[in-house]
Coordinates of C-alpha atoms and ligand atoms in Angstrom, one line a residue:
X1 CA -86.6 -68.0 13.3
X2 CA -87.2 -64.3 14.0
X3 CA -86.1 -64.9 17.6
X4 CA -83.0 -66.6 16.4
X5 CA -82.2 -63.7 14.1
X6 CA -82.7 -61.2 16.9
X7 CA -80.5 -63.2 19.2
X8 CA -77.8 -63.5 16.5
X9 CA -78.0 -59.7 15.9
X10 CA -77.6 -59.0 19.7
X11 CA -74.7 -61.5 19.9
X12 CA -73.1 -59.9 16.8
X13 CA -73.4 -56.4 18.3
X14 CA -72.0 -57.6 21.6
X15 CA -68.9 -59.2 19.8
X16 CA -68.3 -56.0 17.9
X17 CA -68.6 -53.9 21.1
X18 CA -65.9 -56.1 22.7
X19 CA -63.2 -55.7 20.0
X20 CA -60.1 -53.8 21.1
X21 CA -58.2 -53.2 17.9
X22 CA -58.6 -52.8 14.2
X23 CA -57.4 -56.2 13.2
X24 CA -59.9 -57.7 15.6
X25 CA -62.7 -55.5 14.3
X26 CA -61.9 -56.7 10.7
X27 CA -61.8 -60.4 11.7
X28 CA -65.0 -60.2 13.7
X29 CA -66.8 -58.3 10.8
X30 CA -65.7 -60.9 8.3
X31 CA -66.8 -63.7 10.6
X32 CA -70.3 -62.1 11.1
X33 CA -71.0 -60.8 7.6
X34 CA -69.1 -63.2 5.4
X35 CA -70.5 -66.1 3.3
X36 CA -70.2 -68.5 6.2
X37 CA -71.6 -66.1 8.8
X38 CA -74.9 -66.4 10.6
X39 CA -76.8 -63.9 8.5
X40 CA -75.9 -65.6 5.3
X41 CA -77.1 -68.8 6.8
X42 CA -80.4 -67.3 7.8
X43 CA -80.9 -66.1 4.1
X44 CA -80.3 -69.7 2.9
X45 CA -82.8 -71.0 5.4
X46 CA -85.5 -68.5 4.2
X47 CA -86.4 -70.9 1.3
X48 CA -87.3 -73.6 3.8
X49 CA -90.0 -71.5 5.5
X50 CA -93.5 -72.7 4.9
X51 CA -95.5 -69.5 4.0
X52 CA -94.9 -66.4 2.0
X53 CA -95.7 -64.2 5.0
X54 CA -93.3 -66.1 7.1
X55 CA -90.6 -65.7 4.4
X56 CA -91.4 -62.0 4.1
X57 CA -91.2 -61.4 7.9
X58 CA -88.1 -63.4 8.4
X59 CA -86.5 -61.9 5.3
X60 CA -87.1 -58.4 6.6
X61 CA -85.8 -59.4 10.0
X62 CA -82.5 -60.7 8.4
X63 CA -82.1 -57.6 6.3
X64 CA -82.6 -55.3 9.3
X65 CA -80.3 -57.3 11.5
X66 CA -77.6 -57.4 8.7
X67 CA -77.9 -53.7 8.2
X68 CA -77.6 -53.1 12.0
X69 CA -74.5 -55.3 12.2
X70 CA -73.0 -53.7 9.1
X71 CA -73.5 -50.2 10.5
X72 CA -72.1 -51.2 13.9
X73 CA -69.1 -52.9 12.2
X74 CA -68.3 -49.8 10.2
X75 CA -68.6 -47.5 13.2
X76 CA -66.4 -49.8 15.3
X77 CA -63.8 -50.1 12.5
X78 CA -63.4 -46.3 12.2
X79 CA -63.3 -46.0 16.0
X80 CA -60.5 -48.5 16.2
X81 CA -58.7 -46.8 13.3
X82 CA -58.9 -43.4 15.0
X83 CA -57.6 -44.9 18.3
X84 CA -54.7 -46.6 16.5
X85 CA -53.8 -43.5 14.7
X86 CA -53.8 -41.5 17.9
X87 CA -51.6 -44.1 19.6
X88 CA -49.2 -44.0 16.7
X89 CA -49.0 -40.2 16.7
X90 CA -48.4 -40.2 20.4
X91 CA -45.5 -42.7 20.0
X92 CA -43.9 -40.8 17.1
X93 CA -44.3 -37.4 18.8
X94 CA -41.0 -35.4 19.0
X95 CA -40.7 -32.9 21.8
X96 CA -38.5 -30.4 19.9
X97 CA -38.5 -28.0 22.8
X98 CA -36.8 -30.7 24.8
X99 CA -34.2 -31.8 22.2
X100 CA -33.2 -28.2 21.2
X101 CA -32.3 -26.3 24.2
X102 CA -32.7 -22.6 23.5
X103 CA -29.7 -21.5 21.5
X104 CA -27.5 -18.9 23.2
X105 CA -27.2 -15.6 21.5
X106 CA -23.8 -14.7 20.0
X107 CA -22.1 -11.4 20.0
X108 CA -19.2 -9.6 18.2
X109 CA -15.7 -10.9 19.1
X110 CA -13.7 -8.6 21.4
X111 CA -11.4 -7.6 18.5
X112 CA -14.4 -6.8 16.3
X113 CA -15.8 -4.7 19.1
X114 CA -12.6 -2.7 19.3
X115 CA -12.5 -2.4 15.5
X116 CA -16.1 -1.1 15.5
X117 CA -15.5 1.3 18.3
X118 CA -12.4 2.7 16.6
X119 CA -14.5 3.3 13.4
X120 CA -17.2 5.0 15.5
X121 CA -14.7 7.3 17.2
X122 CA -13.0 8.3 14.0
X123 CA -16.3 8.9 12.2
X124 CA -17.1 11.1 15.2
X125 CA -13.9 13.1 14.4
X126 CA -15.0 13.5 10.8
X127 CA -13.0 10.7 9.2
X128 CA -14.2 8.3 6.5
X129 CA -13.5 4.5 6.3
X130 CA -11.6 2.8 3.5
X131 CA -10.3 -0.7 3.0
X132 CA -7.7 -2.3 0.8
X133 CA -6.7 -5.8 -0.3
X134 CA -5.0 -8.3 1.9
X135 CA -2.9 -9.6 -1.0
X136 CA -0.8 -6.7 -2.1
X137 CA 1.9 -5.8 -4.6
X138 CA 5.4 -5.4 -3.3
X139 CA 5.2 -1.9 -4.8
X140 CA 2.2 -0.8 -2.6
X141 CA 3.4 -2.6 0.5
X142 CA 7.0 -1.3 0.4
X143 CA 8.3 0.6 -2.6
X144 CA 5.6 3.3 -2.7
X145 CA 6.1 3.7 1.0
X146 CA 9.7 4.8 0.5
X147 CA 11.1 1.3 1.0
X148 CA 12.9 0.4 -2.3
X149 CA 14.3 -3.1 -2.7
X150 CA 17.1 -3.8 -0.3
X151 CA 16.0 -1.0 2.0
X152 CA 17.0 -2.0 5.6
X153 CA 13.5 -1.2 7.0
X154 CA 12.1 -4.1 5.0
X155 CA 13.9 -6.5 7.3
X156 CA 11.5 -5.4 10.1
X157 CA 8.6 -6.8 8.2
X158 CA 8.9 -10.6 8.1
X159 CA 6.9 -11.1 4.9
X160 CA 4.8 -13.9 3.5
X161 CA 5.3 -14.0 -0.3
X162 CA 2.5 -15.2 -2.6
X163 CA 3.4 -17.3 -5.6
X164 CA 1.9 -14.9 -8.2
X165 CA 3.5 -12.8 -10.9
X166 CA 7.2 -12.2 -10.9
X167 CA 9.0 -13.8 -7.9
X168 CA 8.7 -11.5 -4.9
X169 CA 6.2 -9.2 -6.5
X170 CA 3.1 -10.2 -4.5
X171 CA 2.9 -10.3 -0.7
X172 CA 0.4 -10.7 2.1
X173 CA 0.4 -7.1 3.3
X174 CA 2.5 -6.7 6.4
X175 CA 0.7 -3.5 7.5
X176 CA -2.3 -1.3 6.5
X177 CA 0.0 1.5 5.2
X178 CA -0.3 0.4 1.5
X179 CA -4.0 1.4 1.7
X180 CA -2.7 5.0 2.1
X181 CA -1.3 4.8 -1.4
X182 CA -4.5 3.3 -2.9
X183 CA -6.5 6.1 -1.2
X184 CA -4.2 8.8 -2.5
X185 CA -4.4 7.3 -6.0
X186 CA -8.2 7.2 -6.0
X187 CA -9.5 10.1 -3.9
X188 CA -8.9 13.8 -4.5
X189 CA -7.6 15.6 -1.3
X190 CA -8.7 16.8 1.2
X191 CA -8.5 13.3 2.6
X192 CA -9.5 12.4 6.2
X193 CA -9.6 8.6 6.2
X194 CA -9.0 5.6 8.5
X195 CA -8.3 2.2 7.0
X196 CA -8.8 -0.9 9.3
X197 CA -7.8 -4.4 8.2
X198 CA -6.1 -7.7 8.6
X199 CA -2.3 -7.9 8.2
X200 CA 0.2 -10.7 8.1
X201 CA 3.8 -11.3 9.4
X202 CA 5.8 -14.4 9.0
X203 CA 6.9 -14.7 12.6
X204 CA 6.6 -17.1 15.5
X205 CA 3.6 -16.2 17.7
X206 CA 4.0 -15.5 21.3
X207 CA 2.1 -13.7 24.1
X208 CA 2.4 -10.3 22.3
X209 CA 2.8 -11.3 18.6
X210 CA 0.4 -13.0 16.2
X211 CA 1.2 -13.9 12.6
X212 CA -2.3 -12.6 11.6
X213 CA -3.5 -9.5 13.3
X214 CA -5.3 -6.2 12.7
X215 CA -4.2 -2.6 12.3
X216 CA -6.0 0.7 11.7
X217 CA -4.2 3.2 9.5
X218 CA -5.0 6.9 9.5
X219 CA -4.3 9.4 6.7
X220 CA -5.0 13.1 6.5
X221 CA -4.0 15.1 3.4
X222 CA -4.9 18.7 3.1
X223 CA -3.3 22.1 2.6
X224 CA -1.1 23.4 5.4
X225 CA -1.3 20.3 7.7
X226 CA 1.3 20.4 10.4
X227 CA 2.7 18.2 13.2
X228 CA 0.4 20.1 15.6
X229 CA -2.6 18.7 13.7
X230 CA -1.2 15.2 14.1
X231 CA -0.6 15.7 17.9
X232 CA -4.0 17.2 18.4
X233 CA -5.8 14.4 16.5
X234 CA -4.0 11.7 18.5
X235 CA -4.9 13.4 21.8
X236 CA -8.6 13.8 20.8
X237 CA -8.7 10.2 19.7
X238 CA -7.1 9.0 22.9
X239 CA -9.7 10.8 25.0
X240 CA -12.6 9.8 22.9
X241 CA -11.6 6.1 22.8
X242 CA -10.1 5.6 26.3
X243 CA -11.7 8.4 28.3
X244 CA -10.8 11.9 29.3
X245 CA -8.5 10.8 32.1
X246 CA -6.1 9.5 29.5
X247 CA -3.5 11.6 27.6
X248 CA -1.1 11.0 24.8
X249 CA 2.5 11.9 23.8
X250 CA 4.7 11.6 20.8
X251 CA 8.2 10.2 21.0
X252 CA 10.7 10.7 18.1
X253 CA 11.2 7.6 16.1
X254 CA 11.8 6.4 12.5
X255 CA 9.6 5.1 9.7
X256 CA 10.6 5.3 6.1
X257 CA 7.2 6.7 5.0
X258 CA 7.0 9.6 7.4
X259 CA 9.4 12.5 8.2
X260 CA 9.5 13.4 11.0
X261 CA 8.3 10.2 12.6
X262 CA 7.1 9.4 16.1
X263 CA 5.8 6.6 18.2
X264 CA 2.7 7.6 20.2
X265 CA 2.1 6.5 23.8
X266 CA -1.0 6.9 26.0
X267 CA -0.9 7.6 29.7
X268 CA -3.3 5.5 31.7
X269 CA -5.0 7.1 34.9
X270 CA -2.6 5.1 37.0
X271 CA 0.3 6.9 35.3
X272 CA 1.7 4.1 33.2
X273 CA 2.8 4.9 29.6
X274 CA 1.7 2.4 27.0
X275 CA 3.1 2.3 23.5
X276 CA 0.3 2.3 21.0
X277 CA 1.5 2.9 17.4
X278 CA 3.5 4.9 14.9
X279 CA 2.8 8.2 13.2
X280 CA 4.4 11.1 11.4
X281 CA 4.2 13.6 8.6
X282 CA 3.7 11.9 5.2
X283 CA 7.1 11.7 3.4
X284 CA 7.2 13.7 0.1
X285 CA 8.2 10.5 -1.8
X286 CA 5.1 8.8 -0.5
X287 CA 2.9 11.7 -1.6
X288 CA 4.5 11.5 -5.1
X289 CA 3.9 7.7 -5.2
X290 CA 0.3 8.4 -4.4
X291 CA 0.2 10.9 -7.3
X292 CA 0.1 14.1 -5.2
X293 CA 2.4 17.2 -5.4
X294 CA 4.3 17.7 -2.1
X295 CA 4.5 21.4 -2.9
X296 CA 0.7 21.6 -2.8
X297 CA -0.3 19.0 -0.3
X298 CA 0.9 17.9 3.1
X299 CA -0.4 15.4 5.6
X300 CA 0.1 13.1 8.5
X301 CA -0.4 9.3 8.9
X302 CA -0.6 6.9 11.8
X303 CA -1.1 3.2 12.4
X304 CA -1.6 0.9 15.3
X305 CA -2.6 -2.6 16.2
X306 CA -6.3 -3.3 17.0
X307 CA -5.7 -6.6 18.7
X308 CA -3.1 -4.9 20.8
X309 CA -5.6 -2.2 21.9
X310 CA -8.2 -4.8 22.8
X311 CA -5.5 -6.7 24.8
X312 CA -4.5 -3.6 26.7
X313 CA -8.0 -2.3 27.3
X314 CA -9.2 -5.6 28.8
X315 CA -5.9 -6.7 30.5
X316 CA -5.6 -9.9 28.4
X317 CA -2.3 -11.5 29.3
X318 CA -1.7 -13.4 26.1
X319 CA -3.0 -12.2 22.6
X320 CA -3.2 -15.8 21.5
X321 CA -6.1 -16.4 23.9
X322 CA -8.2 -14.1 21.7
X323 CA -8.1 -16.5 18.8
X324 CA -8.3 -19.8 20.7
X325 CA -12.1 -19.9 20.2
X326 CA -12.7 -20.8 23.8
X327 CA -16.2 -19.8 24.8
X328 CA -15.1 -19.3 28.4
X329 CA -12.8 -16.6 27.1
X330 CA -14.9 -14.9 24.4
X331 CA -18.1 -14.6 26.4
X332 CA -16.3 -12.4 29.0
X333 CA -16.4 -9.4 26.6
Ligands
DAH401 N1 3.0 0.6 9.3 C1 3.6 0.7 10.5 C2 3.8 -0.7 11.1 O1 3.2 -1.6 10.7 C3 2.9 1.6 11.5 C4 2.9 3.0 11.1 C5 3.9 3.8 11.5 C6 1.9 3.5 10.3 C7 3.9 5.2 11.2 C8 1.9 4.8 9.9 C9 2.9 5.7 10.4 O2 1.0 5.4 9.1 O3 2.9 7.0 10.0 O4 4.6 -0.8 12.0

């Protein structure tokens, strides 16, 4: 019987060695070590052996063989388990480096770049930065700037009205000039300030006009400020922003909030004159609206379009291109 046991053990070990998956390993193990398996059968047969010694020897052989098969079955089972887990992981593996191509790095929009450079240049000239609200009162946007109701200059500003307060009392600011008033009301002179921001005009867009665009306003209030200070500041700014081969000039013009008023142009190295913005000496009525005594303080102001400057600087044919969100366009700058 001992030979039979040893043969059964070897057969069992060979079957276990041959399994190729976990389900197989479990089936073969149940087959070998179950109640109907060969080793259970040997145990039943022990009782039929003739002598105690024979029983003892065969019993020991069955126990050893069973232990050996149990150990082999357990080892095989965990081997199969590990192999299946590895196969599963390999199948579920996600190659993230393949799916997500390296994201491209963004950069500031061409108009934001112009805005930031303007701030840098004016800070270099000793100015500070202020900002005001985009939703404004009619009073700040027009009246305090010497444009009372019915003033003809209002018709130059196609205005978006906001349904808030008394009819017509709230607007989307049509220029950054109302920030002058807010600055005068909150800061003690001397004032050397620039005020960039978004402005709104209720007009049809075309290659040179947007309904939503950006301006930068300048305000200087001090004692004894003259038109020469204004002209000098514009010239210094022009050369700092565009380069020393550019110059500027003032051309007489009209704005209700300045007296005298001028448009300022810059001359490019090729000799072309380019209109950039408006400026002038702050009107006494505007100083008074800002809470300042015109006998004590004088000053100048200027304002120009930021989008417009970016357009001219980069030779963009149509301003609308700047807001079309086309990567082929924006990545050029
Ligand atoms: N606010 C004017 C506009 O939007 C521009 C302007 C002109 C601003 C003259 C000024 C100025 O400060 O003095 O057309």
